[in-house]
């Protein structure tokens, strides 16, 4: 167990070693048990987390805010539109100044080509840990919660087959950070990882290379498919979700036109039947219901989406308790 995480940032999934992720999960399971038993755990009494949002959120904001309160501290919600960032406050200034007020800085900045760079610039100037609440490249806390959920439902992840698949959605061009973080982290845990998508929805080449290398080291596998049904076949875990064609076009209208070719990429009962009978259905949410996934699947017996959302709370508390002490 790697126990010295004090002061560390978590921006990309690989910022923590596999052993450090195992420590996070160990602490998360303990905190989840303590909460179920009503055992107080004020590990961050008098500490304050800044939560700087450039993008909307339901789960992330609420789980970080509730988590800080449960740890005995406080979380300050900072909507970028109410700051002076648009009037000139730079990433360096945010890092320097927030680093003097707060004990941790959490940021969601998903703008394509901007978000990850911004968070790293803040971290460079900050004297306190910087936590990535989702950027254009990574969504590390979502994937820690996903890994915790897989372990709860399936036990040892080694050897399990997970299908990380694109699915159609009409609401907006969703970031590519969730599939990228999934293929990075799950390959480190010896899983057989399938990435399934139409050709226009490819991910960043350096992320694909890293996933391939992780799989080689961990004894799992990583493959890319372009057939939606084939991705489901005999999988233990299916994770079909939409993302934007960001590496193909930066024009939202063209991206929407491309998506129109694949409106039949919906996770429905027939597709679920292609997976193993005890397969679980996962989604980070929000989902476009009856477009991206049928109600009968997301509300069905194989869906674990609410446990998955709950686990955001426990893994985030674990990381905050380990890094912000
Ligand atoms: N899954 C997730 O990050 O949800 P929110 O966008 O609601 O925070």
Short mmCIF file of C-alpha atoms and ligand atoms in Angstrom, two decimals:
data_model
loop_
_atom_site.label_atom_id
_atom_site.label_comp_id
_atom_site.label_asym_id
_atom_site.label_seq_id
_atom_site.Cartn_x
_atom_site.Cartn_y
_atom_site.Cartn_z
CA UNK A 1 0.00 0.00 0.00
CA UNK A 2 1.33 3.45 -0.98
CA UNK A 3 0.29 5.78 1.83
CA UNK A 4 2.05 9.10 1.20
CA UNK A 5 -0.31 11.00 -1.08
CA UNK A 6 -0.30 14.23 0.92
CA UNK A 7 -0.02 17.30 -1.32
CA UNK A 8 -0.43 15.37 -4.57
CA UNK A 9 -2.46 16.54 -7.57
CA UNK A 10 -4.84 14.23 -9.45
CA UNK A 11 -5.22 15.58 -12.98
CA UNK A 12 -4.61 12.59 -15.28
CA UNK A 13 -5.57 8.98 -14.49
CA UNK A 14 -1.94 7.88 -14.47
CA UNK A 15 -0.82 10.58 -11.99
CA UNK A 16 -1.40 7.97 -9.28
CA UNK A 17 0.39 4.64 -9.65
CA UNK A 18 -1.67 1.44 -9.66
CA UNK A 19 -0.67 0.87 -6.02
CA UNK A 20 -1.80 4.40 -5.13
CA UNK A 21 -5.16 3.79 -6.84
CA UNK A 22 -5.48 0.62 -4.75
CA UNK A 23 -4.88 2.74 -1.63
CA UNK A 24 -7.62 5.16 -2.73
CA UNK A 25 -10.03 2.27 -3.22
CA UNK A 26 -9.13 0.77 0.15
CA UNK A 27 -9.87 4.08 1.89
CA UNK A 28 -13.04 4.59 -0.19
CA UNK A 29 -14.44 1.22 0.90
CA UNK A 30 -13.70 2.10 4.55
CA UNK A 31 -15.35 5.52 4.26
CA UNK A 32 -18.38 3.96 2.55
CA UNK A 33 -18.71 1.44 5.39
CA UNK A 34 -18.27 4.14 8.05
CA UNK A 35 -20.98 6.26 6.44
CA UNK A 36 -23.35 3.27 6.31
CA UNK A 37 -22.73 2.69 10.04
CA UNK A 38 -23.06 6.37 10.94
CA UNK A 39 -19.45 6.53 12.14
CA UNK A 40 -18.21 10.14 11.82
CA UNK A 41 -14.93 10.62 9.97
CA UNK A 42 -13.89 14.30 10.23
CA UNK A 43 -10.49 13.77 8.62
CA UNK A 44 -10.40 17.26 7.06
CA UNK A 45 -11.79 19.38 9.89
CA UNK A 46 -11.40 23.13 9.14
CA UNK A 47 -10.10 22.45 5.63
CA UNK A 48 -11.71 24.14 2.63
CA UNK A 49 -11.88 22.98 -1.00
CA UNK A 50 -12.45 25.44 -3.86
CA UNK A 51 -14.63 23.95 -6.63
CA UNK A 52 -14.13 26.04 -9.77
CA UNK A 53 -16.62 25.17 -12.53
CA UNK A 54 -16.48 26.25 -16.18
CA UNK A 55 -19.14 23.69 -17.11
CA UNK A 56 -22.41 22.42 -15.61
CA UNK A 57 -22.61 19.45 -13.24
CA UNK A 58 -25.10 17.45 -11.20
CA UNK A 59 -23.08 14.63 -9.64
CA UNK A 60 -19.59 16.10 -9.46
CA UNK A 61 -20.52 19.30 -7.67
CA UNK A 62 -22.86 17.60 -5.22
CA UNK A 63 -20.58 14.70 -4.38
CA UNK A 64 -17.51 16.90 -3.79
CA UNK A 65 -19.56 19.34 -1.69
CA UNK A 66 -21.24 16.62 0.38
CA UNK A 67 -17.93 14.79 0.68
CA UNK A 68 -16.10 17.79 2.15
CA UNK A 69 -18.91 18.35 4.67
CA UNK A 70 -18.80 14.68 5.70
CA UNK A 71 -15.03 14.98 6.20
CA UNK A 72 -15.58 17.90 8.58
CA UNK A 73 -14.56 20.63 6.14
CA UNK A 74 -16.27 22.90 3.66
CA UNK A 75 -16.45 23.22 -0.13
CA UNK A 76 -16.79 26.62 -1.81
CA UNK A 77 -18.64 26.55 -5.15
CA UNK A 78 -17.07 29.04 -7.60
CA UNK A 79 -18.87 29.50 -10.92
CA UNK A 80 -16.35 31.00 -13.35
CA UNK A 81 -18.97 33.45 -14.67
CA UNK A 82 -19.06 35.11 -11.25
CA UNK A 83 -15.27 35.54 -11.11
CA UNK A 84 -12.92 38.02 -12.79
CA UNK A 85 -11.44 35.25 -14.98
CA UNK A 86 -13.05 36.70 -18.12
CA UNK A 87 -11.61 40.10 -17.10
CA UNK A 88 -8.05 38.86 -16.89
CA UNK A 89 -7.40 36.60 -13.89
CA UNK A 90 -4.92 34.08 -15.30
CA UNK A 91 -4.49 30.40 -14.44
CA UNK A 92 -1.29 31.33 -12.59
CA UNK A 93 -3.16 33.91 -10.51
CA UNK A 94 -5.92 31.44 -9.68
CA UNK A 95 -3.30 28.88 -8.60
CA UNK A 96 -1.33 31.38 -6.53
CA UNK A 97 -4.31 33.11 -4.88
CA UNK A 98 -6.68 30.15 -4.36
CA UNK A 99 -3.67 28.19 -3.11
CA UNK A 100 -3.33 30.72 -0.29
CA UNK A 101 -7.06 30.71 0.64
CA UNK A 102 -7.92 27.05 0.23
CA UNK A 103 -6.53 23.62 1.14
CA UNK A 104 -7.35 22.12 -2.26
CA UNK A 105 -8.51 23.37 -5.66
CA UNK A 106 -10.88 21.26 -7.76
CA UNK A 107 -11.58 22.36 -11.33
CA UNK A 108 -13.96 21.34 -14.15
CA UNK A 109 -12.85 22.85 -17.46
CA UNK A 110 -13.94 20.72 -20.46
CA UNK A 111 -13.26 23.09 -23.38
CA UNK A 112 -11.55 21.12 -26.14
CA UNK A 113 -7.84 21.95 -26.34
CA UNK A 114 -8.07 24.23 -23.30
CA UNK A 115 -9.24 22.40 -20.16
CA UNK A 116 -6.31 20.13 -19.34
CA UNK A 117 -3.75 22.85 -20.09
CA UNK A 118 -5.63 25.28 -17.83
CA UNK A 119 -5.79 22.83 -14.91
CA UNK A 120 -2.08 22.03 -15.22
CA UNK A 121 -1.22 25.75 -15.28
CA UNK A 122 -3.23 26.30 -12.08
CA UNK A 123 -1.46 23.31 -10.50
CA UNK A 124 1.95 24.67 -11.42
CA UNK A 125 1.23 27.87 -9.47
CA UNK A 126 -0.63 26.25 -6.56
CA UNK A 127 0.82 25.27 -3.19
CA UNK A 128 -2.15 22.95 -2.49
CA UNK A 129 -3.43 19.84 -4.33
CA UNK A 130 -5.29 20.40 -7.60
CA UNK A 131 -8.02 17.88 -8.45
CA UNK A 132 -9.46 17.42 -11.94
CA UNK A 133 -13.26 17.33 -11.83
CA UNK A 134 -13.20 16.67 -15.63
CA UNK A 135 -11.30 18.24 -18.44
CA UNK A 136 -11.18 17.75 -22.20
CA UNK A 137 -8.80 14.77 -21.84
CA UNK A 138 -9.53 13.01 -18.51
CA UNK A 139 -12.31 12.38 -15.97
CA UNK A 140 -10.27 10.57 -13.29
CA UNK A 141 -12.77 10.62 -10.41
CA UNK A 142 -15.51 9.13 -12.58
CA UNK A 143 -13.24 6.25 -13.47
CA UNK A 144 -12.17 5.63 -9.85
CA UNK A 145 -15.88 5.35 -9.01
CA UNK A 146 -16.37 3.02 -11.98
CA UNK A 147 -13.50 0.80 -10.85
CA UNK A 148 -14.89 0.67 -7.32
CA UNK A 149 -18.30 -0.31 -8.72
CA UNK A 150 -16.81 -3.07 -10.89
CA UNK A 151 -14.97 -4.51 -7.87
CA UNK A 152 -18.18 -4.40 -5.79
CA UNK A 153 -20.23 -6.14 -8.47
CA UNK A 154 -17.67 -8.49 -10.02
CA UNK A 155 -14.75 -8.89 -7.62
CA UNK A 156 -11.20 -8.98 -9.00
CA UNK A 157 -11.27 -7.04 -12.30
CA UNK A 158 -8.42 -9.06 -13.81
CA UNK A 159 -9.60 -11.01 -16.85
CA UNK A 160 -13.00 -9.32 -17.09
CA UNK A 161 -14.06 -7.97 -20.49
CA UNK A 162 -15.30 -4.37 -20.56
CA UNK A 163 -16.77 -2.83 -23.70
CA UNK A 164 -16.25 0.95 -23.74
CA UNK A 165 -18.49 1.91 -26.62
CA UNK A 166 -19.68 5.03 -28.37
CA UNK A 167 -23.48 5.43 -28.52
CA UNK A 168 -25.62 8.01 -30.29
CA UNK A 169 -26.91 11.09 -28.42
CA UNK A 170 -28.57 14.22 -29.72
CA UNK A 171 -28.23 16.55 -26.71
CA UNK A 172 -24.68 17.88 -27.19
CA UNK A 173 -21.15 16.90 -28.23
CA UNK A 174 -20.03 15.22 -25.03
CA UNK A 175 -16.34 15.30 -24.05
CA UNK A 176 -14.09 12.34 -24.87
CA UNK A 177 -12.67 12.32 -21.35
CA UNK A 178 -14.73 9.42 -19.98
CA UNK A 179 -13.81 6.83 -22.64
CA UNK A 180 -10.17 8.00 -22.58
CA UNK A 181 -9.93 7.66 -18.80
CA UNK A 182 -11.71 4.30 -18.89
CA UNK A 183 -9.29 2.74 -21.36
CA UNK A 184 -6.31 4.15 -19.45
CA UNK A 185 -7.31 2.94 -15.99
CA UNK A 186 -9.04 -0.38 -16.79
CA UNK A 187 -6.07 -1.65 -18.82
CA UNK A 188 -3.86 -1.13 -15.75
CA UNK A 189 -6.03 -3.59 -13.83
CA UNK A 190 -5.58 -6.50 -16.26
CA UNK A 191 -8.96 -6.23 -17.92
CA UNK A 192 -9.73 -7.07 -21.54
CA UNK A 193 -10.72 -3.65 -22.79
CA UNK A 194 -12.68 -3.18 -26.01
CA UNK A 195 -13.09 0.30 -27.45
CA UNK A 196 -15.97 0.31 -29.95
CA UNK A 197 -16.84 3.30 -32.09
CA UNK A 198 -17.62 4.47 -35.64
CA UNK A 199 -14.48 5.66 -37.44
CA UNK A 200 -15.20 9.37 -36.93
CA UNK A 201 -15.25 9.00 -33.13
CA UNK A 202 -11.63 8.02 -32.57
CA UNK A 203 -9.77 9.04 -29.41
CA UNK A 204 -6.37 10.72 -28.96
CA UNK A 205 -3.54 8.56 -30.41
CA UNK A 206 -1.29 9.02 -27.36
CA UNK A 207 -4.08 7.75 -25.08
CA UNK A 208 -4.57 4.68 -27.30
CA UNK A 209 -0.83 3.98 -27.21
CA UNK A 210 -0.75 4.29 -23.43
CA UNK A 211 -3.76 1.96 -23.07
CA UNK A 212 -2.02 -0.60 -25.30
CA UNK A 213 1.14 -0.38 -23.18
CA UNK A 214 -0.83 -0.66 -19.93
CA UNK A 215 -2.58 -3.79 -21.21
CA UNK A 216 0.74 -5.36 -22.22
CA UNK A 217 2.23 -4.71 -18.77
CA UNK A 218 -0.82 -5.85 -16.82
CA UNK A 219 -1.47 -9.00 -18.85
CA UNK A 220 -4.84 -7.88 -20.19
CA UNK A 221 -5.67 -6.75 -23.71
CA UNK A 222 -6.82 -3.70 -25.64
CA UNK A 223 -8.61 -3.82 -28.98
CA UNK A 224 -10.57 -1.36 -31.12
CA UNK A 225 -13.78 -2.42 -32.89
CA UNK A 226 -16.16 -0.57 -35.19
CA UNK A 227 -19.18 -2.90 -34.89
CA UNK A 228 -21.60 -1.90 -32.10
CA UNK A 229 -23.10 -5.39 -31.70
CA UNK A 230 -19.69 -7.11 -31.71
CA UNK A 231 -18.60 -4.90 -28.83
CA UNK A 232 -21.39 -6.25 -26.61
CA UNK A 233 -20.75 -9.91 -27.41
CA UNK A 234 -19.80 -11.92 -24.28
CA UNK A 235 -18.77 -8.78 -22.36
CA UNK A 236 -18.87 -8.77 -18.54
CA UNK A 237 -19.32 -5.01 -18.41
CA UNK A 238 -20.87 -2.76 -21.05
CA UNK A 239 -20.33 0.99 -20.93
CA UNK A 240 -21.98 2.50 -24.05
CA UNK A 241 -21.99 6.29 -23.99
CA UNK A 242 -21.85 9.14 -26.42
CA UNK A 243 -18.94 11.46 -27.17
CA UNK A 244 -18.22 14.08 -29.79
CA UNK A 245 -16.33 13.58 -33.08
CA UNK A 246 -13.76 16.04 -31.73
CA UNK A 247 -10.74 14.58 -33.52
CA UNK A 248 -12.63 14.65 -36.84
CA UNK A 249 -14.16 18.12 -36.77
CA UNK A 250 -14.41 21.14 -34.49
CA UNK A 251 -17.63 22.23 -36.22
CA UNK A 252 -20.61 21.25 -34.00
CA UNK A 253 -22.98 21.21 -37.00
CA UNK A 254 -20.78 18.85 -38.99
CA UNK A 255 -20.37 16.71 -35.88
CA UNK A 256 -24.17 16.51 -35.50
CA UNK A 257 -24.44 15.51 -39.19
CA UNK A 258 -21.89 12.73 -38.68
CA UNK A 259 -23.85 11.49 -35.67
CA UNK A 260 -27.00 11.19 -37.81
CA UNK A 261 -25.36 8.24 -39.61
CA UNK A 262 -25.32 6.25 -36.39
CA UNK A 263 -28.69 6.87 -34.69
CA UNK A 264 -29.17 3.10 -34.36
CA UNK A 265 -26.23 2.93 -31.89
CA UNK A 266 -28.55 2.69 -28.88
CA UNK A 267 -28.04 0.32 -25.94
CA UNK A 268 -31.26 -1.71 -25.99
CA UNK A 269 -32.50 -5.05 -24.73
CA UNK A 270 -31.37 -6.93 -27.86
CA UNK A 271 -27.81 -5.63 -27.49
CA UNK A 272 -27.71 -6.39 -23.76
CA UNK A 273 -28.67 -10.01 -24.59
CA UNK A 274 -25.45 -10.29 -26.62
CA UNK A 275 -23.36 -9.71 -23.46
CA UNK A 276 -22.89 -12.34 -20.76
CA UNK A 277 -26.15 -13.11 -18.88
CA UNK A 278 -24.71 -11.54 -15.71
CA UNK A 279 -23.19 -8.52 -17.49
CA UNK A 280 -23.60 -5.12 -15.88
CA UNK A 281 -24.61 -1.93 -17.66
CA UNK A 282 -22.67 1.22 -16.68
CA UNK A 283 -23.01 4.89 -17.60
CA UNK A 284 -21.47 7.95 -15.95
CA UNK A 285 -24.69 10.00 -16.56
CA UNK A 286 -26.32 12.14 -17.74
CA UNK A 287 -27.67 9.87 -20.51
CA UNK A 288 -29.99 10.70 -23.41
CA UNK A 289 -32.80 8.30 -22.52
CA UNK A 290 -34.30 6.26 -25.40
CA UNK A 291 -31.70 7.75 -27.76
CA UNK A 292 -28.39 6.67 -26.19
CA UNK A 293 -29.89 3.94 -23.98
CA UNK A 294 -33.37 2.42 -23.75
CA UNK A 295 -35.28 2.88 -20.48
CA UNK A 296 -35.57 -0.91 -20.23
CA UNK A 297 -31.76 -1.13 -20.01
CA UNK A 298 -30.87 1.84 -17.81
CA UNK A 299 -33.78 1.00 -15.46
CA UNK A 300 -33.33 -2.76 -15.85
CA UNK A 301 -31.84 -5.36 -13.52
CA UNK A 302 -28.36 -5.23 -15.10
CA UNK A 303 -27.96 -1.48 -14.63
CA UNK A 304 -25.66 -0.30 -11.82
CA UNK A 305 -25.80 3.41 -12.63
CA UNK A 306 -26.99 4.57 -9.21
CA UNK A 307 -24.35 2.63 -7.28
CA UNK A 308 -21.83 4.01 -9.78
CA UNK A 309 -23.00 7.58 -9.12
CA UNK A 310 -22.90 6.99 -5.35
CA UNK A 311 -19.33 5.77 -5.51
CA UNK A 312 -18.24 9.20 -6.80
CA UNK A 313 -18.80 10.39 -3.22
CA UNK A 314 -16.64 7.68 -1.62
CA UNK A 315 -13.66 7.78 -3.99
CA UNK A 316 -13.54 11.59 -3.91
CA UNK A 317 -13.62 11.61 -0.10
CA UNK A 318 -10.77 9.09 -0.14
CA UNK A 319 -8.62 11.19 -2.50
CA UNK A 320 -9.34 14.41 -0.59
CA UNK A 321 -8.57 12.78 2.76
CA UNK A 322 -5.30 11.35 1.41
CA UNK A 323 -4.09 14.47 -0.44
CA UNK A 324 -5.43 17.41 1.63
CA UNK A 325 -4.46 16.27 5.16
N1 LIG B 1 -20.77 11.92 -14.40
C1 LIG B 1 -20.61 13.24 -14.14
O1 LIG B 1 -19.50 13.77 -14.10
O2 LIG B 1 -21.78 13.88 -13.86
P1 LIG B 1 -21.96 15.47 -13.80
O3 LIG B 1 -21.61 16.01 -15.17
O4 LIG B 1 -23.41 15.69 -13.47
O5 LIG B 1 -21.07 16.03 -12.75
#
